[in-house]
Amino acid sequence: MAVIIMRLKLFWTPHMCLMTSLLASRQIFGWIGPSTRHYAIVIAIIACMSVGGIANLRHQWSIVGEFSNYPQEELVEWIKAKTPIDAVFCGPMPTMATIKLCTKRPIVNHPHYEDAGLRARTKKVYSMYSRKPAAEVKQNLLDLGVDYAILENGWCQTRSKVGCGMAEIWDLEDEENRKEVFPTCAKLRKNPKPHFKRVFRNSDYDVLQIVK
């Protein structure tokens, strides 16, 4: 499997190091001859391996890159400065991982854990992207103890192809509200009242505080 899947090679690295250390074993390689000859061969092998290894390290060190996501950075800085340390957040799972890591605020859904309870919570959170009434979405979030909901515009407005938008996916299950023209997230972005209060907005994100 490690030959086929690149990331599995990481699991074999410790084993390779252990196996390589056996080269210095006199018990296994005593047949080579005197210890001076044995260790000289081991040093020569390590030196040959180092040539390629050092070249690879220099190549990796020469790569200079930078990742920039200013709207998300702006969101994170606002949360750290303007919200209580115990404020509970919900939103798209990739964004929630960043919020948890960078702000230490409690979140109700996280992409790095998977169980039935998390899936049920995430489904309630993602009702923001359905066509359900705003009052029902609010109640779903209150049931989870949420204080702030993060709406990501890309999740609300875009789709990779017909039938793959969040609202269209919800339509497969929520037959009762299919007749609604606009998804709830679009309505909340335009006017979150009376169930929510907009407290932050930039080009990519809206943060809505739940009116309790």
mmCIF file with all atom_site columns, N, CA and C in Angstrom, residues 84-113:
data_model
loop_
_atom_site.group_PDB
_atom_site.id
_atom_site.type_symbol
_atom_site.label_atom_id
_atom_site.label_alt_id
_atom_site.label_comp_id
_atom_site.label_asym_id
_atom_site.label_entity_id
_atom_site.label_seq_id
_atom_site.pdbx_PDB_ins_code
_atom_site.Cartn_x
_atom_site.Cartn_y
_atom_site.Cartn_z
_atom_site.occupancy
_atom_site.B_iso_or_equiv
_atom_site.pdbx_formal_charge
_atom_site.auth_seq_id
_atom_site.auth_comp_id
_atom_site.auth_asym_id
_atom_site.auth_atom_id
_atom_site.pdbx_PDB_model_num
ATOM 1  N N  . PRO A 1 84  ? -16.803 37.087 23.571 1.00 0.00 ? 84  PRO A N  1
ATOM 2  C CA . PRO A 1 84  ? -16.364 36.483 24.837 1.00 0.00 ? 84  PRO A CA 1
ATOM 3  C C  . PRO A 1 84  ? -15.605 35.185 24.595 1.00 0.00 ? 84  PRO A C  1
ATOM 4  N N  . ILE A 1 85  ? -14.732 34.847 25.515 1.00 0.00 ? 85  ILE A N  1
ATOM 5  C CA . ILE A 1 85  ? -13.898 33.664 25.361 1.00 0.00 ? 85  ILE A CA 1
ATOM 6  C C  . ILE A 1 85  ? -14.730 32.388 25.373 1.00 0.00 ? 85  ILE A C  1
ATOM 7  N N  . ASP A 1 86  ? -15.932 32.441 25.975 1.00 0.00 ? 86  ASP A N  1
ATOM 8  C CA . ASP A 1 86  ? -16.777 31.253 26.046 1.00 0.00 ? 86  ASP A CA 1
ATOM 9  C C  . ASP A 1 86  ? -17.918 31.271 25.026 1.00 0.00 ? 86  ASP A C  1
ATOM 10 N N  . ALA A 1 87  ? -17.868 32.203 24.064 1.00 0.00 ? 87  ALA A N  1
ATOM 11 C CA . ALA A 1 87  ? -18.902 32.270 23.026 1.00 0.00 ? 87  ALA A CA 1
ATOM 12 C C  . ALA A 1 87  ? -18.818 31.033 22.136 1.00 0.00 ? 87  ALA A C  1
ATOM 13 N N  . VAL A 1 88  ? -19.960 30.426 21.839 1.00 0.00 ? 88  VAL A N  1
ATOM 14 C CA . VAL A 1 88  ? -20.010 29.192 21.054 1.00 0.00 ? 88  VAL A CA 1
ATOM 15 C C  . VAL A 1 88  ? -20.314 29.514 19.595 1.00 0.00 ? 88  VAL A C  1
ATOM 16 N N  . PHE A 1 89  ? -19.520 28.933 18.680 1.00 0.00 ? 89  PHE A N  1
ATOM 17 C CA . PHE A 1 89  ? -19.648 29.222 17.255 1.00 0.00 ? 89  PHE A CA 1
ATOM 18 C C  . PHE A 1 89  ? -20.065 27.970 16.485 1.00 0.00 ? 89  PHE A C  1
ATOM 19 N N  . CYS A 1 90  ? -20.704 28.219 15.353 1.00 0.00 ? 90  CYS A N  1
ATOM 20 C CA . CYS A 1 90  ? -20.996 27.152 14.402 1.00 0.00 ? 90  CYS A CA 1
ATOM 21 C C  . CYS A 1 90  ? -20.824 27.708 12.999 1.00 0.00 ? 90  CYS A C  1
ATOM 22 N N  . GLY A 1 91  ? -20.678 26.805 12.028 1.00 0.00 ? 91  GLY A N  1
ATOM 23 C CA . GLY A 1 91  ? -20.511 27.218 10.638 1.00 0.00 ? 91  GLY A CA 1
ATOM 24 C C  . GLY A 1 91  ? -19.956 26.065 9.822  1.00 0.00 ? 91  GLY A C  1
ATOM 25 N N  . PRO A 1 92  ? -19.483 26.352 8.611  1.00 0.00 ? 92  PRO A N  1
ATOM 26 C CA . PRO A 1 92  ? -18.886 25.307 7.774  1.00 0.00 ? 92  PRO A CA 1
ATOM 27 C C  . PRO A 1 92  ? -17.712 24.647 8.495  1.00 0.00 ? 92  PRO A C  1
ATOM 28 N N  . MET A 1 93  ? -17.615 23.345 8.409  1.00 0.00 ? 93  MET A N  1
ATOM 29 C CA . MET A 1 93  ? -16.611 22.621 9.194  1.00 0.00 ? 93  MET A CA 1
ATOM 30 C C  . MET A 1 93  ? -15.169 23.052 8.924  1.00 0.00 ? 93  MET A C  1
ATOM 31 N N  . PRO A 1 94  ? -14.746 23.293 7.660  1.00 0.00 ? 94  PRO A N  1
ATOM 32 C CA . PRO A 1 94  ? -13.359 23.734 7.463  1.00 0.00 ? 94  PRO A CA 1
ATOM 33 C C  . PRO A 1 94  ? -13.058 25.043 8.186  1.00 0.00 ? 94  PRO A C  1
ATOM 34 N N  . THR A 1 95  ? -14.026 25.960 8.186  1.00 0.00 ? 95  THR A N  1
ATOM 35 C CA . THR A 1 95  ? -13.853 27.233 8.880  1.00 0.00 ? 95  THR A CA 1
ATOM 36 C C  . THR A 1 95  ? -13.812 27.025 10.384 1.00 0.00 ? 95  THR A C  1
ATOM 37 N N  . MET A 1 96  ? -14.618 26.090 10.890 1.00 0.00 ? 96  MET A N  1
ATOM 38 C CA . MET A 1 96  ? -14.659 25.837 12.326 1.00 0.00 ? 96  MET A CA 1
ATOM 39 C C  . MET A 1 96  ? -13.315 25.332 12.848 1.00 0.00 ? 96  MET A C  1
ATOM 40 N N  . ALA A 1 97  ? -12.610 24.544 12.048 1.00 0.00 ? 97  ALA A N  1
ATOM 41 C CA . ALA A 1 97  ? -11.292 24.073 12.474 1.00 0.00 ? 97  ALA A CA 1
ATOM 42 C C  . ALA A 1 97  ? -10.359 25.261 12.705 1.00 0.00 ? 97  ALA A C  1
ATOM 43 N N  . THR A 1 98  ? -10.409 26.247 11.813 1.00 0.00 ? 98  THR A N  1
ATOM 44 C CA . THR A 1 98  ? -9.577  27.443 11.960 1.00 0.00 ? 98  THR A CA 1
ATOM 45 C C  . THR A 1 98  ? -10.000 28.242 13.183 1.00 0.00 ? 98  THR A C  1
ATOM 46 N N  . ILE A 1 99  ? -11.297 28.396 13.388 1.00 0.00 ? 99  ILE A N  1
ATOM 47 C CA . ILE A 1 99  ? -11.794 29.159 14.536 1.00 0.00 ? 99  ILE A CA 1
ATOM 48 C C  . ILE A 1 99  ? -11.328 28.518 15.844 1.00 0.00 ? 99  ILE A C  1
ATOM 49 N N  . LYS A 1 100 ? -11.454 27.200 15.929 1.00 0.00 ? 100 LYS A N  1
ATOM 50 C CA . LYS A 1 100 ? -11.038 26.500 17.150 1.00 0.00 ? 100 LYS A CA 1
ATOM 51 C C  . LYS A 1 100 ? -9.544  26.652 17.378 1.00 0.00 ? 100 LYS A C  1
ATOM 52 N N  . LEU A 1 101 ? -8.748  26.498 16.332 1.00 0.00 ? 101 LEU A N  1
ATOM 53 C CA . LEU A 1 101 ? -7.295  26.542 16.454 1.00 0.00 ? 101 LEU A CA 1
ATOM 54 C C  . LEU A 1 101 ? -6.796  27.941 16.797 1.00 0.00 ? 101 LEU A C  1
ATOM 55 N N  . CYS A 1 102 ? -7.350  28.948 16.133 1.00 0.00 ? 102 CYS A N  1
ATOM 56 C CA . CYS A 1 102 ? -6.790  30.298 16.233 1.00 0.00 ? 102 CYS A CA 1
ATOM 57 C C  . CYS A 1 102 ? -7.411  31.156 17.331 1.00 0.00 ? 102 CYS A C  1
ATOM 58 N N  . THR A 1 103 ? -8.653  30.876 17.701 1.00 0.00 ? 103 THR A N  1
ATOM 59 C CA . THR A 1 103 ? -9.328  31.732 18.686 1.00 0.00 ? 103 THR A CA 1
ATOM 60 C C  . THR A 1 103 ? -9.613  31.017 20.002 1.00 0.00 ? 103 THR A C  1
ATOM 61 N N  . LYS A 1 104 ? -9.535  29.672 19.996 1.00 0.00 ? 104 LYS A N  1
ATOM 62 C CA . LYS A 1 104 ? -9.832  28.860 21.187 1.00 0.00 ? 104 LYS A CA 1
ATOM 63 C C  . LYS A 1 104 ? -11.284 28.973 21.633 1.00 0.00 ? 104 LYS A C  1
ATOM 64 N N  . ARG A 1 105 ? -12.165 29.461 20.748 1.00 0.00 ? 105 ARG A N  1
ATOM 65 C CA . ARG A 1 105 ? -13.579 29.534 21.105 1.00 0.00 ? 105 ARG A CA 1
ATOM 66 C C  . ARG A 1 105 ? -14.229 28.154 20.954 1.00 0.00 ? 105 ARG A C  1
ATOM 67 N N  . PRO A 1 106 ? -15.224 27.832 21.779 1.00 0.00 ? 106 PRO A N  1
ATOM 68 C CA . PRO A 1 106 ? -15.942 26.563 21.631 1.00 0.00 ? 106 PRO A CA 1
ATOM 69 C C  . PRO A 1 106 ? -16.679 26.501 20.293 1.00 0.00 ? 106 PRO A C  1
ATOM 70 N N  . ILE A 1 107 ? -16.692 25.341 19.683 1.00 0.00 ? 107 ILE A N  1
ATOM 71 C CA . ILE A 1 107 ? -17.427 25.130 18.434 1.00 0.00 ? 107 ILE A CA 1
ATOM 72 C C  . ILE A 1 107 ? -18.286 23.875 18.583 1.00 0.00 ? 107 ILE A C  1
ATOM 73 N N  . VAL A 1 108 ? -19.305 23.760 17.745 1.00 0.00 ? 108 VAL A N  1
ATOM 74 C CA . VAL A 1 108 ? -20.213 22.609 17.858 1.00 0.00 ? 108 VAL A CA 1
ATOM 75 C C  . VAL A 1 108 ? -19.982 21.563 16.771 1.00 0.00 ? 108 VAL A C  1
ATOM 76 N N  . ASN A 1 109 ? -19.209 21.895 15.743 1.00 0.00 ? 109 ASN A N  1
ATOM 77 C CA . ASN A 1 109 ? -18.914 20.908 14.696 1.00 0.00 ? 109 ASN A CA 1
ATOM 78 C C  . ASN A 1 109 ? -17.474 21.086 14.226 1.00 0.00 ? 109 ASN A C  1
ATOM 79 N N  . HIS A 1 110 ? -16.783 19.962 14.062 1.00 0.00 ? 110 HIS A N  1
ATOM 80 C CA . HIS A 1 110 ? -15.352 19.984 13.756 1.00 0.00 ? 110 HIS A CA 1
ATOM 81 C C  . HIS A 1 110 ? -15.055 18.914 12.708 1.00 0.00 ? 110 HIS A C  1
ATOM 82 N N  . PRO A 1 111 ? -14.259 19.234 11.683 1.00 0.00 ? 111 PRO A N  1
ATOM 83 C CA . PRO A 1 111 ? -14.043 18.272 10.584 1.00 0.00 ? 111 PRO A CA 1
ATOM 84 C C  . PRO A 1 111 ? -13.112 17.124 10.927 1.00 0.00 ? 111 PRO A C  1
ATOM 85 N N  . HIS A 1 112 ? -12.402 17.195 12.042 1.00 0.00 ? 112 HIS A N  1
ATOM 86 C CA . HIS A 1 112 ? -11.401 16.180 12.344 1.00 0.00 ? 112 HIS A CA 1
ATOM 87 C C  . HIS A 1 112 ? -11.915 15.079 13.263 1.00 0.00 ? 112 HIS A C  1
ATOM 88 N N  . TYR A 1 113 ? -13.208 15.121 13.577 1.00 0.00 ? 113 TYR A N  1
ATOM 89 C CA . TYR A 1 113 ? -13.802 14.069 14.394 1.00 0.00 ? 113 TYR A CA 1
ATOM 90 C C  . TYR A 1 113 ? -15.055 13.566 13.679 1.00 0.00 ? 113 TYR A C  1
#
